[in-house]
Coordinates of C-alpha atoms in Angstrom, one line a residue:
Chain A
M1 CA 100.7 117.4 30.0
L2 CA 104.3 118.7 31.5
L3 CA 102.8 118.8 35.3
P4 CA 101.9 115.4 35.2
R5 CA 104.5 113.6 34.2
A6 CA 106.6 115.6 36.5
L7 CA 104.3 114.2 39.6
L8 CA 105.0 110.7 38.0
L9 CA 108.3 110.8 38.3
L10 CA 108.3 112.3 41.5
L11 CA 106.0 109.5 42.4
V12 CA 108.4 107.1 40.8
T13 CA 111.2 108.3 42.6
A14 CA 109.6 108.4 45.6
L15 CA 108.4 104.8 45.7
A16 CA 112.0 103.7 44.3
G17 CA 113.2 105.6 47.4
K18 CA 111.1 103.7 49.9
A19 CA 111.6 100.4 48.3
H20 CA 115.5 101.4 48.7
A21 CA 114.6 102.3 52.3
Q22 CA 113.4 99.0 53.0
E23 CA 115.9 96.9 51.9
T24 CA 118.4 98.6 54.5
V25 CA 115.9 99.0 57.2
D26 CA 117.8 99.1 60.7
E27 CA 117.2 95.9 62.8
G28 CA 115.1 96.5 65.9
I29 CA 115.5 95.2 69.5
Q30 CA 112.6 95.0 72.0
I31 CA 112.7 93.6 75.4
G32 CA 110.3 92.3 77.8
L33 CA 110.7 91.5 81.6
S34 CA 108.9 88.6 83.0
T35 CA 107.6 90.9 86.0
D36 CA 107.9 94.7 86.4
R37 CA 108.2 94.0 90.2
V38 CA 110.6 91.8 92.3
S39 CA 110.2 92.0 96.1
I40 CA 113.0 91.3 99.1
T41 CA 111.5 88.7 101.2
A42 CA 112.7 87.6 104.4
D43 CA 114.8 85.0 103.1
F44 CA 116.1 87.1 99.9
A45 CA 119.9 85.9 99.3
G46 CA 120.1 87.3 95.7
A47 CA 118.2 86.2 92.9
N48 CA 118.5 85.5 89.1
L49 CA 116.3 88.3 86.5
T50 CA 115.6 86.8 83.2
I51 CA 114.5 89.4 80.7
F52 CA 113.7 87.8 77.0
G53 CA 114.0 89.9 74.0
A54 CA 113.8 89.9 70.1
L55 CA 115.5 91.1 67.4
D56 CA 113.5 92.3 64.3
N57 CA 114.2 92.7 60.5
V58 CA 117.2 90.2 61.4
D59 CA 119.3 89.6 58.0
P60 CA 119.7 86.2 57.8
L61 CA 123.1 86.1 56.2
I62 CA 125.0 87.9 59.3
S63 CA 122.5 85.8 61.9
R64 CA 124.1 82.7 60.5
Q65 CA 127.7 84.0 60.8
G66 CA 126.5 85.0 64.2
R67 CA 127.8 88.6 64.0
Y68 CA 124.5 90.1 65.9
D69 CA 125.5 90.8 69.5
V70 CA 123.2 92.1 72.6
V71 CA 124.6 93.6 75.9
V72 CA 121.8 94.1 78.4
V73 CA 122.2 96.3 81.1
L74 CA 120.6 96.6 84.7
E75 CA 120.9 99.8 86.1
G76 CA 120.1 100.8 89.8
P77 CA 118.5 103.7 91.1
P78 CA 120.8 106.7 91.5
R79 CA 122.0 107.7 94.7
T80 CA 124.7 110.2 96.4
V81 CA 127.6 108.4 97.3
V82 CA 130.6 109.7 99.3
V83 CA 133.9 107.8 98.7
R84 CA 136.0 108.3 102.0
K85 CA 139.9 107.5 102.1
K86 CA 142.0 106.4 105.1
T87 CA 145.5 107.4 105.6
R88 CA 147.9 106.8 108.6
V89 CA 147.8 109.2 111.0
L90 CA 149.7 108.7 114.2
G91 CA 149.8 105.3 113.4
M92 CA 146.1 104.9 112.8
W93 CA 143.9 104.7 110.0
I94 CA 141.8 107.2 109.8
N95 CA 139.6 108.7 107.0
T96 CA 141.0 112.0 105.8
Q97 CA 139.9 112.8 102.1
S98 CA 136.5 112.2 100.4
V99 CA 134.7 112.8 97.8
V100 CA 131.1 113.3 96.8
F101 CA 129.6 111.9 93.8
R102 CA 126.4 112.2 92.6
D103 CA 123.5 110.2 90.4
V104 CA 125.8 107.1 91.2
P105 CA 123.9 103.9 90.0
A106 CA 123.7 101.8 92.9
S107 CA 124.3 98.7 91.1
Y108 CA 125.3 98.2 87.3
S109 CA 125.2 94.7 86.3
V110 CA 125.8 93.8 82.3
A111 CA 125.1 90.4 80.4
M112 CA 126.5 90.0 76.9
T113 CA 126.7 87.6 74.1
R114 CA 130.1 86.8 74.6
Q115 CA 133.3 88.3 75.4
P116 CA 133.1 92.5 75.3
Q117 CA 136.2 92.7 73.1
D118 CA 134.5 90.7 70.5
I119 CA 131.2 92.1 70.4
T120 CA 132.8 96.0 69.7
T121 CA 135.8 98.2 70.3
D122 CA 136.4 100.3 73.5
A123 CA 136.0 103.5 71.8
N124 CA 132.1 102.4 71.1
Y125 CA 131.4 101.0 74.9
R126 CA 132.4 104.6 76.0
R127 CA 130.8 106.4 73.3
L128 CA 127.6 104.3 74.6
A129 CA 128.7 104.6 78.5
L130 CA 128.1 101.0 78.9
R131 CA 130.5 98.7 80.8
T132 CA 131.2 99.2 84.1
E133 CA 134.7 101.2 83.5
N134 CA 132.4 103.3 81.6
V135 CA 129.7 103.9 84.2
H136 CA 129.2 108.0 84.1
L137 CA 130.5 108.9 87.6
R138 CA 130.1 112.6 88.5
P139 CA 131.5 114.5 91.5
L140 CA 129.0 116.9 93.6
D141 CA 131.6 119.6 92.9
P142 CA 132.4 120.1 89.4
E143 CA 135.5 122.0 90.4
E144 CA 137.3 119.1 92.0
N145 CA 140.9 118.6 91.3
A146 CA 141.3 116.5 88.3
S147 CA 144.0 113.6 89.7
T148 CA 142.2 113.6 93.2
L149 CA 138.9 113.0 90.9
A150 CA 140.0 110.2 88.6
E151 CA 142.0 108.5 91.8
F152 CA 138.4 108.5 93.7
T153 CA 136.1 107.4 90.8
D154 CA 138.6 104.5 90.5
A155 CA 138.2 103.7 93.9
L156 CA 134.8 104.2 93.8
R157 CA 134.2 101.6 90.9
A158 CA 136.6 99.1 92.5
R159 CA 134.8 99.2 95.7
K160 CA 131.1 98.8 93.8
E161 CA 132.9 95.5 92.0
A162 CA 134.1 94.2 95.4
R163 CA 130.9 94.1 96.7
G164 CA 129.2 92.3 93.5
L165 CA 127.1 95.8 92.4
Y166 CA 128.9 96.4 89.6
V167 CA 129.1 93.2 87.4
E168 CA 129.6 91.8 84.1
Y169 CA 128.7 88.5 82.8
A170 CA 130.0 87.6 79.2
G171 CA 127.8 84.8 77.7
G172 CA 125.1 86.5 80.1
V173 CA 122.8 86.6 76.9
Q174 CA 121.8 83.8 74.8
F175 CA 120.2 83.5 71.3
L176 CA 117.3 81.2 71.7
S177 CA 116.4 81.0 67.7
R178 CA 117.9 83.6 65.1
T179 CA 115.5 86.8 66.6
L180 CA 114.9 85.2 70.1
F181 CA 117.2 85.9 73.2
R182 CA 117.5 85.6 76.7
A183 CA 119.7 87.5 79.0
T184 CA 120.6 86.4 82.8
L185 CA 121.1 88.8 85.3
R186 CA 122.1 88.0 88.6
L187 CA 120.8 90.1 91.4
A188 CA 123.3 90.3 94.3
P189 CA 121.8 89.9 98.0
N190 CA 122.4 93.4 98.7
V191 CA 120.6 94.7 95.9
P192 CA 119.8 98.1 96.2
V193 CA 115.7 98.9 96.3
G194 CA 114.4 101.2 93.9
T195 CA 113.2 101.7 90.2
H196 CA 115.9 99.5 88.0
R197 CA 116.1 100.5 84.4
A198 CA 116.9 97.7 81.7
R199 CA 118.7 98.6 78.8
A200 CA 119.4 96.3 75.7
F201 CA 122.1 97.3 72.7
L202 CA 122.0 95.8 69.4
F203 CA 125.3 95.6 67.9
R204 CA 125.9 94.0 63.9
N205 CA 129.2 93.3 63.0
G206 CA 130.5 95.2 66.0
V207 CA 128.5 98.6 64.9
F208 CA 125.7 99.7 67.3
V209 CA 122.4 99.6 65.7
E210 CA 119.8 100.3 68.5
E211 CA 119.0 100.5 71.8
T212 CA 115.9 99.6 74.1
S213 CA 114.7 100.2 77.6
A214 CA 112.6 99.0 80.2
A215 CA 111.9 99.7 83.8
L216 CA 112.0 97.3 86.9
T217 CA 110.9 98.1 90.4
I218 CA 112.7 96.3 93.3
R219 CA 111.2 96.5 96.5
K220 CA 111.4 94.8 100.3
A221 CA 108.2 92.3 100.3
G222 CA 105.2 93.2 102.7
L223 CA 106.6 93.2 106.3
E224 CA 109.9 94.6 105.7
Q225 CA 108.9 97.0 103.4
R226 CA 106.5 98.1 106.1
I227 CA 109.3 98.1 108.8
F228 CA 111.6 100.5 106.4
E229 CA 108.6 102.9 105.9
Y230 CA 107.9 102.9 109.6
A231 CA 111.0 103.2 110.5
H232 CA 111.7 106.5 108.5
E233 CA 108.2 108.1 108.5
E234 CA 107.2 107.5 112.0
S235 CA 110.7 106.8 113.3
F236 CA 109.6 108.1 117.3
L237 CA 106.8 105.9 117.4
Y238 CA 109.1 103.2 115.6
G239 CA 111.9 103.9 118.4
L240 CA 109.1 103.2 121.0
A241 CA 107.7 99.9 119.5
A242 CA 111.4 98.8 119.8
V243 CA 111.9 99.5 123.2
F244 CA 108.6 97.8 123.5
V245 CA 109.6 94.6 121.7
A246 CA 112.8 94.6 123.9
I247 CA 111.1 94.7 127.3
V248 CA 108.7 92.1 126.2
T249 CA 111.5 89.8 125.1
G250 CA 113.3 90.7 128.4
W251 CA 110.2 89.7 130.4
L252 CA 109.2 86.7 128.4
G253 CA 112.8 85.2 128.4
R254 CA 112.3 85.4 132.2
M255 CA 109.2 83.8 132.4
V256 CA 110.5 80.7 130.1
F257 CA 113.7 80.4 131.5
R258 CA 112.9 80.9 135.4
K259 CA 113.3 77.6 136.9
E260 CA 114.7 78.4 140.5
Chain B
M1 CA 119.1 80.5 107.3
G2 CA 119.4 83.8 105.5
I3 CA 117.7 86.7 106.7
Y4 CA 117.1 90.0 105.5
L5 CA 117.4 93.0 107.7
P6 CA 115.0 96.1 106.7
I7 CA 117.3 99.1 108.0
A8 CA 120.6 97.6 107.5
E9 CA 119.0 96.5 104.0
M10 CA 121.4 93.4 104.0
S11 CA 121.1 89.7 103.9
V12 CA 122.7 87.9 107.0
N13 CA 122.7 84.3 108.4
M14 CA 120.1 84.1 111.5
V15 CA 122.0 81.6 112.8
V16 CA 124.9 83.0 113.3
L17 CA 122.8 86.1 114.8
L18 CA 121.2 83.9 117.2
A19 CA 124.3 82.2 118.2
M20 CA 126.4 85.8 118.4
G21 CA 123.3 86.6 121.1
A22 CA 123.6 83.6 122.8
A23 CA 127.2 83.8 123.5
V24 CA 126.7 87.6 124.9
G25 CA 123.9 86.7 126.8
F26 CA 126.1 83.7 128.3
L27 CA 129.0 86.2 129.3
S28 CA 126.2 88.6 130.4
G29 CA 124.4 86.1 132.8
M30 CA 127.8 85.0 133.9
F31 CA 129.0 88.3 134.9
G32 CA 126.1 90.4 135.4
V33 CA 126.7 93.2 132.7
G34 CA 124.8 94.2 130.1
G35 CA 126.5 92.8 127.3
G36 CA 126.2 96.0 125.0
F37 CA 130.4 96.4 124.8
L38 CA 130.4 92.7 123.4
V39 CA 127.5 93.2 120.9
T40 CA 128.4 96.4 119.1
P41 CA 132.0 95.4 118.3
L42 CA 130.7 91.6 117.7
L43 CA 128.1 93.3 114.9
I44 CA 130.8 95.5 113.4
F45 CA 133.2 92.5 113.3
Y46 CA 130.3 91.0 111.2
N47 CA 130.2 94.1 108.8
I48 CA 127.2 95.8 110.2
P49 CA 127.3 99.1 109.3
P50 CA 128.4 100.8 113.0
A51 CA 126.1 103.5 112.9
I52 CA 123.2 100.5 112.9
A53 CA 125.2 98.6 115.2
V54 CA 125.4 101.0 117.9
A55 CA 121.7 101.9 117.5
T56 CA 120.5 98.2 117.6
G57 CA 123.0 97.0 120.5
A58 CA 121.4 99.6 122.8
N59 CA 117.7 98.2 122.0
Q60 CA 119.2 94.7 122.7
V61 CA 120.8 96.2 125.9
I62 CA 117.2 96.8 126.8
A63 CA 116.0 93.5 127.2
S64 CA 118.8 91.7 128.8
S65 CA 119.2 94.4 131.5
F66 CA 115.3 94.3 132.0
S67 CA 115.5 90.6 132.3
G68 CA 118.2 90.8 134.7
A69 CA 116.6 94.0 136.8
L70 CA 113.5 92.0 137.6
A71 CA 115.6 89.2 139.2
H72 CA 117.1 92.3 141.2
F73 CA 114.2 94.0 142.2
K74 CA 112.4 90.6 143.3
R75 CA 115.7 90.0 145.9
G76 CA 115.6 93.6 146.4
T77 CA 119.0 94.2 145.6
L78 CA 117.8 97.4 143.6
D79 CA 118.4 100.9 144.8
M80 CA 115.6 102.8 142.9
K81 CA 116.6 106.2 144.3
L82 CA 120.2 106.2 143.5
G83 CA 119.0 104.5 140.0
G84 CA 116.7 107.6 139.2
V85 CA 119.3 110.2 139.9
L86 CA 121.6 108.3 138.0
L87 CA 119.2 108.1 135.3
T88 CA 118.3 111.9 135.2
G89 CA 122.3 112.6 134.5
G90 CA 121.7 109.8 131.9
V91 CA 119.2 111.2 129.9
V92 CA 120.9 114.7 129.6
G93 CA 124.1 112.7 128.7
S94 CA 122.6 110.7 126.1
S95 CA 120.7 113.3 124.5
I96 CA 124.4 115.4 124.0
G97 CA 126.0 112.0 122.7
I98 CA 123.0 111.9 120.0
Y99 CA 123.9 115.0 118.8
V100 CA 127.3 114.3 118.8
F101 CA 126.8 110.8 116.8
A102 CA 125.3 112.8 114.0
Y103 CA 127.8 115.2 113.6
L104 CA 130.4 112.9 113.5
R105 CA 128.5 110.9 111.0
S106 CA 128.4 113.2 108.8
L107 CA 131.7 114.1 109.1
G108 CA 132.9 110.6 108.5
Q109 CA 134.7 110.0 111.7
L110 CA 131.8 107.6 113.5
D111 CA 133.8 104.8 112.9
L112 CA 136.6 106.1 114.4
I113 CA 135.7 107.7 117.6
V114 CA 133.3 104.6 118.3
S115 CA 136.9 102.4 117.7
L116 CA 138.9 104.6 120.0
L117 CA 136.1 104.8 122.9
Y118 CA 136.1 101.1 123.0
V119 CA 139.8 100.7 122.8
A120 CA 140.0 103.2 125.3
F121 CA 137.7 102.4 127.6
L122 CA 137.5 98.8 127.2
G123 CA 141.5 98.7 127.4
A124 CA 141.2 100.8 131.0
V125 CA 138.7 99.2 132.7
G126 CA 139.7 95.7 131.5
G127 CA 143.3 96.6 132.7
L128 CA 142.2 97.8 136.2
M129 CA 139.8 95.0 136.8
L130 CA 142.6 92.5 135.8
V131 CA 145.1 94.3 138.4
E132 CA 142.3 94.2 141.0
S133 CA 141.0 90.6 140.6
V134 CA 144.8 89.2 140.0
R135 CA 145.5 91.0 143.9
A136 CA 142.1 89.7 145.1
I137 CA 142.9 86.0 144.2
R138 CA 146.5 86.4 145.7
R139 CA 145.4 87.8 148.6
A140 CA 142.7 84.8 148.9
R141 CA 145.3 82.3 148.7
G142 CA 147.3 84.0 151.0
G143 CA 144.5 83.4 153.4
Q144 CA 142.9 86.7 153.8
A145 CA 139.1 87.4 153.1
A146 CA 138.8 89.2 150.0
T147 CA 136.7 92.2 150.1
L148 CA 136.3 95.4 148.2
R149 CA 134.2 97.4 150.5
R150 CA 136.3 99.3 152.9
P151 CA 134.0 102.1 154.7
G152 CA 136.3 103.6 157.0
Q153 CA 137.8 105.1 153.7
H154 CA 136.8 108.7 152.3
N155 CA 137.8 110.5 149.4
W156 CA 137.2 113.8 147.8
I157 CA 133.9 112.8 146.4
H158 CA 132.8 112.6 149.9
R159 CA 133.5 116.4 150.4
L160 CA 131.1 117.8 147.6
P161 CA 128.1 119.5 148.9
L162 CA 124.2 118.4 148.2
K163 CA 124.1 115.5 150.0
M164 CA 121.5 113.1 149.7
R165 CA 120.6 109.8 151.7
F166 CA 120.3 106.3 149.6
R167 CA 119.0 104.0 152.1
A168 CA 119.2 100.9 150.0
S169 CA 122.6 101.4 149.2
K170 CA 123.7 102.8 153.1
I171 CA 125.7 105.8 151.3
F172 CA 125.4 109.5 152.2
V173 CA 126.7 111.7 149.4
S174 CA 126.7 114.2 147.2
V175 CA 124.6 114.7 144.0
I176 CA 127.2 115.8 142.0
P177 CA 129.1 112.8 141.3
V178 CA 125.8 110.6 140.8
L179 CA 124.3 112.9 138.2
G180 CA 127.8 113.1 136.6
L181 CA 128.6 109.8 136.6
G182 CA 124.6 109.0 134.9
A183 CA 125.5 111.7 132.4
I184 CA 129.1 110.2 131.4
I185 CA 127.2 106.5 130.8
G186 CA 124.4 108.6 128.9
F187 CA 127.0 110.0 126.7
L188 CA 129.0 106.7 126.2
A189 CA 125.7 104.5 125.9
S190 CA 124.4 106.6 122.9
I191 CA 128.0 106.9 121.1
M192 CA 129.2 103.4 121.5
G193 CA 125.9 101.4 121.9
V194 CA 126.4 100.2 125.2
G195 CA 124.2 100.3 128.3
G196 CA 127.5 101.4 130.5
G197 CA 127.4 98.7 133.0
F198 CA 131.2 97.7 132.3
I199 CA 131.8 101.4 133.7
M200 CA 129.1 102.2 136.1
V201 CA 129.4 98.9 138.3
P202 CA 133.7 99.9 138.9
A203 CA 132.4 103.6 139.4
L204 CA 129.6 102.4 141.8
I205 CA 132.0 100.2 143.9
Y206 CA 135.0 102.4 143.9
L207 CA 133.7 105.7 143.5
L208 CA 130.7 105.8 145.5
K209 CA 131.6 102.9 147.8
V210 CA 128.4 101.4 147.1
P211 CA 128.1 97.6 148.6
T212 CA 128.3 95.1 145.6
N213 CA 125.3 93.6 145.9
V214 CA 123.2 96.4 145.1
V215 CA 125.2 97.6 142.3
I216 CA 124.6 95.2 139.7
G217 CA 120.6 95.8 140.1
T218 CA 120.6 99.3 140.5
S219 CA 123.4 99.6 137.4
L220 CA 120.8 97.3 135.3
F221 CA 117.8 99.3 136.5
Q222 CA 119.1 103.0 135.2
I223 CA 120.6 100.9 132.0
I224 CA 117.1 100.1 130.8
F225 CA 115.8 103.4 130.7
V226 CA 119.1 105.1 129.1
A227 CA 119.1 102.4 126.7
A228 CA 115.1 103.0 125.7
F229 CA 115.8 106.6 125.8
T230 CA 118.8 106.1 123.8
T231 CA 117.0 103.8 121.1
V232 CA 114.0 106.0 120.9
V233 CA 116.4 109.1 120.2
H234 CA 118.8 107.3 117.6
S235 CA 115.5 105.9 115.9
T236 CA 114.2 109.4 115.5
A237 CA 117.1 111.0 114.6
N238 CA 119.1 108.4 113.0
Q239 CA 116.7 106.3 111.9
T240 CA 119.4 103.4 112.5
V241 CA 117.6 101.0 115.1
D242 CA 117.2 97.3 113.0
V243 CA 114.8 95.7 115.1
V244 CA 114.9 92.3 112.7
L245 CA 118.5 92.3 114.3
A246 CA 118.1 93.4 117.7
F247 CA 115.1 91.1 118.0
L248 CA 117.4 87.9 116.7
L249 CA 120.2 89.2 119.2
M250 CA 117.6 89.5 122.4
V251 CA 116.1 86.2 122.0
G252 CA 119.8 84.5 121.2
G253 CA 120.7 86.7 124.6
V254 CA 117.9 85.7 126.6
A255 CA 118.5 82.3 126.2
G256 CA 122.0 82.6 126.8
A257 CA 121.9 84.4 130.1
Q258 CA 120.1 81.8 132.0
Y259 CA 122.7 79.3 131.2
G260 CA 125.6 82.0 131.9
A261 CA 124.0 82.8 135.6
R262 CA 124.2 79.3 136.5
V263 CA 127.7 78.9 135.8
G264 CA 128.5 82.0 137.4
Q265 CA 127.1 81.0 140.6
K266 CA 129.6 78.2 140.6
L267 CA 132.5 80.6 140.1
R268 CA 134.1 83.1 142.8
G269 CA 133.8 86.7 142.6
E270 CA 137.4 87.4 141.8
Q271 CA 138.2 84.6 139.5
L272 CA 134.9 85.8 137.8
R273 CA 136.3 89.5 137.4
A274 CA 139.4 88.2 136.4
L275 CA 137.9 86.3 133.5
L276 CA 135.7 89.3 132.6
A277 CA 138.6 91.6 132.5
V278 CA 140.8 89.1 130.0
L279 CA 137.4 89.1 128.0
V280 CA 137.3 92.9 127.9
L281 CA 140.8 93.7 127.1
A282 CA 140.5 90.7 124.2
V283 CA 137.8 93.1 122.6
A284 CA 139.7 96.2 123.0
L285 CA 142.8 94.8 121.6
R286 CA 140.8 93.2 118.7
L287 CA 139.6 96.9 117.8
A288 CA 142.6 98.2 118.3
F289 CA 144.4 95.8 115.8
D290 CA 141.7 96.9 113.2
L291 CA 142.6 100.8 113.6
F292 CA 146.4 100.2 113.7
V293 CA 146.9 97.8 110.9
R294 CA 146.2 98.5 107.2
P295 CA 142.7 98.2 105.7
A296 CA 142.3 95.9 103.1
S297 CA 140.8 98.9 101.1
V298 CA 141.9 102.1 102.2
Y299 CA 138.7 103.6 100.4
S300 CA 135.3 103.5 101.9
L301 CA 131.6 104.1 100.4
A302 CA 128.5 105.8 102.0
T303 CA 125.2 106.1 100.5
G304 CA 123.4 109.5 100.9
A305 CA 125.1 111.8 103.6
V306 CA 126.4 114.7 102.2

């Protein structure tokens, strides 16, 4: 008699607990790319990439107050990068110092629902390694001098920003309905090829809730890709082909323009 | 109109490149030089990475020198034997140059050395040519005929052993300076992306006393091979030859060269040399300016190479 009662009690508490959990279940976020592959063709001059996404379990009240924020990041493939510094030697500007960084995202673009300081605190961005100023940059040599490292890390970030590879767009993410949103990211004309990772971060009242990600491959289209591969895999034959093209062009030029 | 360069991995304006090729072609047709010494700096000014500018410049030079050499071959103003010996030296020099190039690139000093070599060589050659041609113009005004060849004069070069007779050039000279000259040109070709005509032409005229009419054809002839060799080796060792970029430059260049040659025929020899000297000096000054003036950013990035 005692046993079933205890069991029932257990069951009731468990049910109550589940019901409680359901009330405060966290919002979820999902994103979908319209394409998982972007091709760079001969006339590529940059492109807009649109990412659609949806929120689950939205609290209507918070949603009405507009207190949900989404930050979408498109991160390029990791590369090893050498940062060099010029100093003046005998009146000339010469590369004298360098620091090698590994796994540097080749590009990093961020789109967000509004101004970054209105979404969450700097400490939160830092914790999530979010935004261009918090991109994780590690030197190849872990024993690098701290002040040199700080200087070169800032320089790397600044050069990437100057080339339009590290960018942020406040307002790049727009809610289409209470749950649907659209993020627009600009791919620069010099966008690096390789596998990019799109990540979306959901914030509620400035508190980070959830993150999701999707992969996107950026590659050169047909001919450009073949030329690139050929140059790297069959580099000797590629060189011969380049010479052949030059000889034929020179010869044809002579034929076409000869009006002596 | 934008076009994506597969090796340089950047979008550039096709019209700018065609125009660049045409302008260089016009000048090279006018002065009878390959134009490599103009192409590489122009590409660098246009933000093409120097390593790619150099290797692609060598590729472009093949087209313009082949086109030019064909014309000289038909006219018989080409010394195959002399070209062959120069070429032997050239291949050796170019091979050494490629290794030096890859080494400098890994050190991060390639841009500097390329610029310094350009400033030094263009400055020296341009300066000498300007002085010589201004003198020639003065002499011509004074009523004397302007001649370059003074057959009676002999210098230390003519005392070296291993002499060889070059019939088409009407010279009897040791092969040592010929091979050496070829090697220097080959070395510069691979590091600077030039055919080396701007050094070869004065060296053949002033050092080896080759008659001027044979000089340009012979120089172009050997440049074809040295540039071809350089292109293949750069492609194999560094993968820095961008055929799309080279092709655009060639098309513009070949077209421009034909018009340049017509204008060139109307000008007198010494006037032509004076103009070329001014042009060469201008490129040297522009490169020197970049070396000595504080860059917009003292930091630069290079991907991949460790």
